[in-house]
mmCIF file of C-alpha atoms in Angstrom:
data_model
loop_
_atom_site.group_PDB
_atom_site.id
_atom_site.type_symbol
_atom_site.label_atom_id
_atom_site.label_comp_id
_atom_site.label_asym_id
_atom_site.label_seq_id
_atom_site.Cartn_x
_atom_site.Cartn_y
_atom_site.Cartn_z
ATOM 1 C CA UNK A 462 -6.229 6.522 30.286
ATOM 2 C CA UNK A 463 -4.251 4.985 27.413
ATOM 3 C CA UNK A 464 -6.257 4.540 24.240
ATOM 4 C CA UNK A 465 -5.246 2.929 20.976
ATOM 5 C CA UNK A 466 -7.163 2.640 17.777
ATOM 6 C CA UNK A 467 -6.607 0.354 14.829
ATOM 7 C CA UNK A 468 -8.690 0.948 11.720
ATOM 8 C CA UNK A 469 -8.103 -0.986 8.529
ATOM 9 C CA UNK A 470 -9.157 -0.472 4.938
ATOM 10 C CA UNK A 471 -8.753 -3.778 3.110
ATOM 11 C CA UNK A 472 -8.832 -5.206 -0.387
ATOM 12 C CA UNK A 473 -9.140 -8.955 -0.820
ATOM 13 C CA UNK A 474 -8.478 -10.855 -4.014
ATOM 14 C CA UNK A 475 -7.576 -8.010 -6.371
ATOM 15 C CA UNK A 476 -6.966 -9.701 -9.721
ATOM 16 C CA UNK A 477 -4.217 -8.246 -11.913
ATOM 17 C CA UNK A 478 -2.641 -9.555 -15.122
ATOM 18 C CA UNK A 479 1.031 -8.568 -15.218
ATOM 19 C CA UNK A 480 4.455 -9.587 -16.460
ATOM 20 C CA UNK A 481 6.109 -11.359 -13.527
ATOM 21 C CA UNK A 482 8.803 -14.013 -13.349
ATOM 22 C CA UNK A 483 12.454 -14.787 -13.981
ATOM 23 C CA UNK A 484 12.242 -17.113 -16.989
ATOM 24 C CA UNK A 485 12.309 -15.821 -20.562
ATOM 25 C CA UNK A 486 8.896 -17.325 -21.292
ATOM 26 C CA UNK A 487 7.459 -15.508 -18.233
ATOM 27 C CA UNK A 488 8.832 -12.190 -19.496
ATOM 28 C CA UNK A 489 6.893 -12.685 -22.776
ATOM 29 C CA UNK A 490 3.426 -13.191 -21.227
ATOM 30 C CA UNK A 491 1.199 -11.848 -18.491
ATOM 31 C CA UNK A 492 0.217 -13.998 -15.529
ATOM 32 C CA UNK A 493 -2.609 -13.603 -13.035
ATOM 33 C CA UNK A 494 -1.806 -12.214 -9.613
ATOM 34 C CA UNK A 495 -4.132 -12.205 -6.606
ATOM 35 C CA UNK A 496 -3.419 -9.377 -4.192
ATOM 36 C CA UNK A 497 -4.678 -8.786 -0.661
ATOM 37 C CA UNK A 498 -3.969 -5.451 1.008
ATOM 38 C CA UNK A 499 -4.718 -4.189 4.517
ATOM 39 C CA UNK A 500 -3.969 -0.520 5.148
ATOM 40 C CA UNK A 501 -3.983 0.577 8.775
ATOM 41 C CA UNK A 502 -5.278 4.148 8.776
ATOM 42 C CA UNK A 503 -7.453 6.456 10.838
ATOM 43 C CA UNK A 504 -11.024 6.288 9.520
ATOM 44 C CA UNK A 505 -12.572 8.395 12.298
ATOM 45 C CA UNK A 506 -13.034 11.519 10.155
ATOM 46 C CA UNK A 507 -14.908 9.580 7.434
ATOM 47 C CA UNK A 508 -16.901 7.726 10.093
ATOM 48 C CA UNK A 509 -18.230 11.042 11.390
ATOM 49 C CA UNK A 510 -18.593 12.980 8.134
ATOM 50 C CA UNK A 511 -19.912 10.174 5.897
ATOM 51 C CA UNK A 512 -17.993 11.963 3.114
ATOM 52 C CA UNK A 513 -15.846 9.980 0.677
ATOM 53 C CA UNK A 514 -13.339 12.845 0.549
ATOM 54 C CA UNK A 515 -12.441 11.999 4.163
ATOM 55 C CA UNK A 516 -11.893 8.311 3.383
ATOM 56 C CA UNK A 517 -8.989 6.334 2.016
ATOM 57 C CA UNK A 518 -10.422 5.288 -1.364
ATOM 58 C CA UNK A 519 -10.126 1.550 -1.873
ATOM 59 C CA UNK A 520 -11.134 2.093 -5.533
ATOM 60 C CA UNK A 521 -8.162 4.419 -6.026
ATOM 61 C CA UNK A 522 -5.852 1.961 -4.227
ATOM 62 C CA UNK A 523 -7.043 -0.869 -6.513
ATOM 63 C CA UNK A 524 -6.512 1.247 -9.619
ATOM 64 C CA UNK A 525 -3.038 2.324 -8.465
ATOM 65 C CA UNK A 526 -1.862 -1.155 -7.459
ATOM 66 C CA UNK A 527 -3.121 -2.637 -10.737
ATOM 67 C CA UNK A 528 -1.273 0.015 -12.724
ATOM 68 C CA UNK A 529 1.925 -0.354 -10.665
ATOM 69 C CA UNK A 530 1.974 -4.139 -11.173
ATOM 70 C CA UNK A 531 1.760 -3.635 -14.938
ATOM 71 C CA UNK A 532 4.422 -0.891 -14.950
ATOM 72 C CA UNK A 533 6.972 -2.536 -12.643
ATOM 73 C CA UNK A 534 7.156 -5.891 -14.485
ATOM 74 C CA UNK A 535 9.123 -7.386 -11.603
ATOM 75 C CA UNK A 536 11.009 -10.629 -11.807
ATOM 76 C CA UNK A 537 10.347 -11.478 -8.154
ATOM 77 C CA UNK A 538 7.167 -11.186 -6.116
ATOM 78 C CA UNK A 539 9.366 -9.977 -3.250
ATOM 79 C CA UNK A 540 10.480 -6.983 -5.328
ATOM 80 C CA UNK A 541 6.938 -6.235 -6.488
ATOM 81 C CA UNK A 542 5.594 -6.367 -2.923
ATOM 82 C CA UNK A 543 8.303 -3.995 -1.680
ATOM 83 C CA UNK A 544 7.715 -1.545 -4.528
ATOM 84 C CA UNK A 545 3.948 -1.549 -3.982
ATOM 85 C CA UNK A 546 4.279 -0.958 -0.242
ATOM 86 C CA UNK A 547 6.706 1.939 -0.828
ATOM 87 C CA UNK A 548 4.313 3.525 -3.323
ATOM 88 C CA UNK A 549 1.319 3.061 -1.012
ATOM 89 C CA UNK A 550 3.126 4.810 1.857
ATOM 90 C CA UNK A 551 4.159 7.632 -0.474
ATOM 91 C CA UNK A 552 0.607 8.239 -1.709
ATOM 92 C CA UNK A 553 -1.745 7.269 1.127
ATOM 93 C CA UNK A 554 -1.998 8.186 4.790
ATOM 94 C CA UNK A 555 -1.452 4.824 6.462
ATOM 95 C CA UNK A 556 0.692 3.608 9.317
ATOM 96 C CA UNK A 557 0.962 -0.092 8.491
ATOM 97 C CA UNK A 558 0.522 -2.230 5.394
ATOM 98 C CA UNK A 559 -0.034 -5.971 5.215
ATOM 99 C CA UNK A 560 0.262 -7.140 1.615
ATOM 100 C CA UNK A 561 0.162 -10.557 0.004
ATOM 101 C CA UNK A 562 0.682 -11.370 -3.650
ATOM 102 C CA UNK A 563 -0.118 -14.823 -4.981
ATOM 103 C CA UNK A 564 0.591 -16.474 -8.327
ATOM 104 C CA UNK A 565 -2.254 -18.982 -8.662
ATOM 105 C CA UNK A 566 -0.941 -20.621 -11.857
ATOM 106 C CA UNK A 567 2.769 -20.885 -10.978
ATOM 107 C CA UNK A 568 2.812 -24.390 -9.470
ATOM 108 C CA UNK A 569 0.332 -26.949 -10.807
ATOM 109 C CA UNK A 570 0.238 -28.915 -7.542
ATOM 110 C CA UNK A 571 -0.589 -25.823 -5.412
ATOM 111 C CA UNK A 572 -3.613 -23.552 -5.327
ATOM 112 C CA UNK A 573 -1.208 -20.606 -5.236
ATOM 113 C CA UNK A 574 2.281 -19.552 -4.195
ATOM 114 C CA UNK A 575 3.403 -16.116 -3.182
ATOM 115 C CA UNK A 576 4.716 -13.701 -0.600
ATOM 116 C CA UNK A 577 3.244 -11.843 2.307
ATOM 117 C CA UNK A 578 4.835 -8.756 3.876
ATOM 118 C CA UNK A 579 4.035 -6.342 6.681
ATOM 119 C CA UNK A 580 5.554 -2.880 6.624
ATOM 120 C CA UNK A 581 5.314 0.137 8.898
ATOM 121 C CA UNK A 582 5.305 3.756 7.785
ATOM 122 C CA UNK A 583 8.782 5.235 7.789
ATOM 123 C CA UNK A 584 9.407 7.147 11.010
ATOM 124 C CA UNK A 585 10.309 10.798 10.771
ATOM 125 C CA UNK A 586 13.970 11.434 11.291
ATOM 126 C CA UNK A 587 14.821 13.634 14.275
ATOM 127 C CA UNK A 588 15.848 16.448 11.921
ATOM 128 C CA UNK A 589 12.622 16.384 9.886
ATOM 129 C CA UNK A 590 10.503 15.971 13.029
ATOM 130 C CA UNK A 591 12.211 18.994 14.593
ATOM 131 C CA UNK A 592 11.589 21.052 11.451
ATOM 132 C CA UNK A 593 7.918 19.998 11.406
ATOM 133 C CA UNK A 594 7.432 20.951 15.055
ATOM 134 C CA UNK A 595 9.182 24.294 14.515
ATOM 135 C CA UNK A 596 6.949 25.026 11.519
ATOM 136 C CA UNK A 597 3.808 24.196 13.539
ATOM 137 C CA UNK A 598 4.943 26.505 16.357
ATOM 138 C CA UNK A 599 5.703 29.317 13.894
ATOM 139 C CA UNK A 600 2.356 28.832 12.137
ATOM 140 C CA UNK A 601 0.542 28.814 15.480
ATOM 141 C CA UNK A 602 2.284 32.006 16.595
ATOM 142 C CA UNK A 603 1.417 33.704 13.288
ATOM 143 C CA UNK A 604 -2.247 32.743 13.731
ATOM 144 C CA UNK A 605 -2.257 34.232 17.261
ATOM 145 C CA UNK A 606 -0.767 37.537 16.083
#
């Protein structure tokens, strides 16, 4: 029987003040950003253990994303979104990220403008996958000895 599972840890409406924009006046101030993040990850271990150490910490994700927005000081939301998704994959165990970043004060006639991206975890290259499998086999054989 074929079984798939899709678990998501999400953050909705994370508010961050950051330097963002292409105009000189935008580079001299901070602007509010509203960020939504959905991280597809396996929550089954935390669901069984009820232990936060087995969970993907949404508090830690919020803290990291807030800090990254302030550090990056991107000109474009597209660049900021790409940088955040790369950093999330590097730090957290997730297979897919849906991320939206809105600038609610950018256009007076609109509630908000922004970007939305979906990214998938980088696949292992054949070489690195082969090395990983070989290491697992060697480790398994050492345990059996």
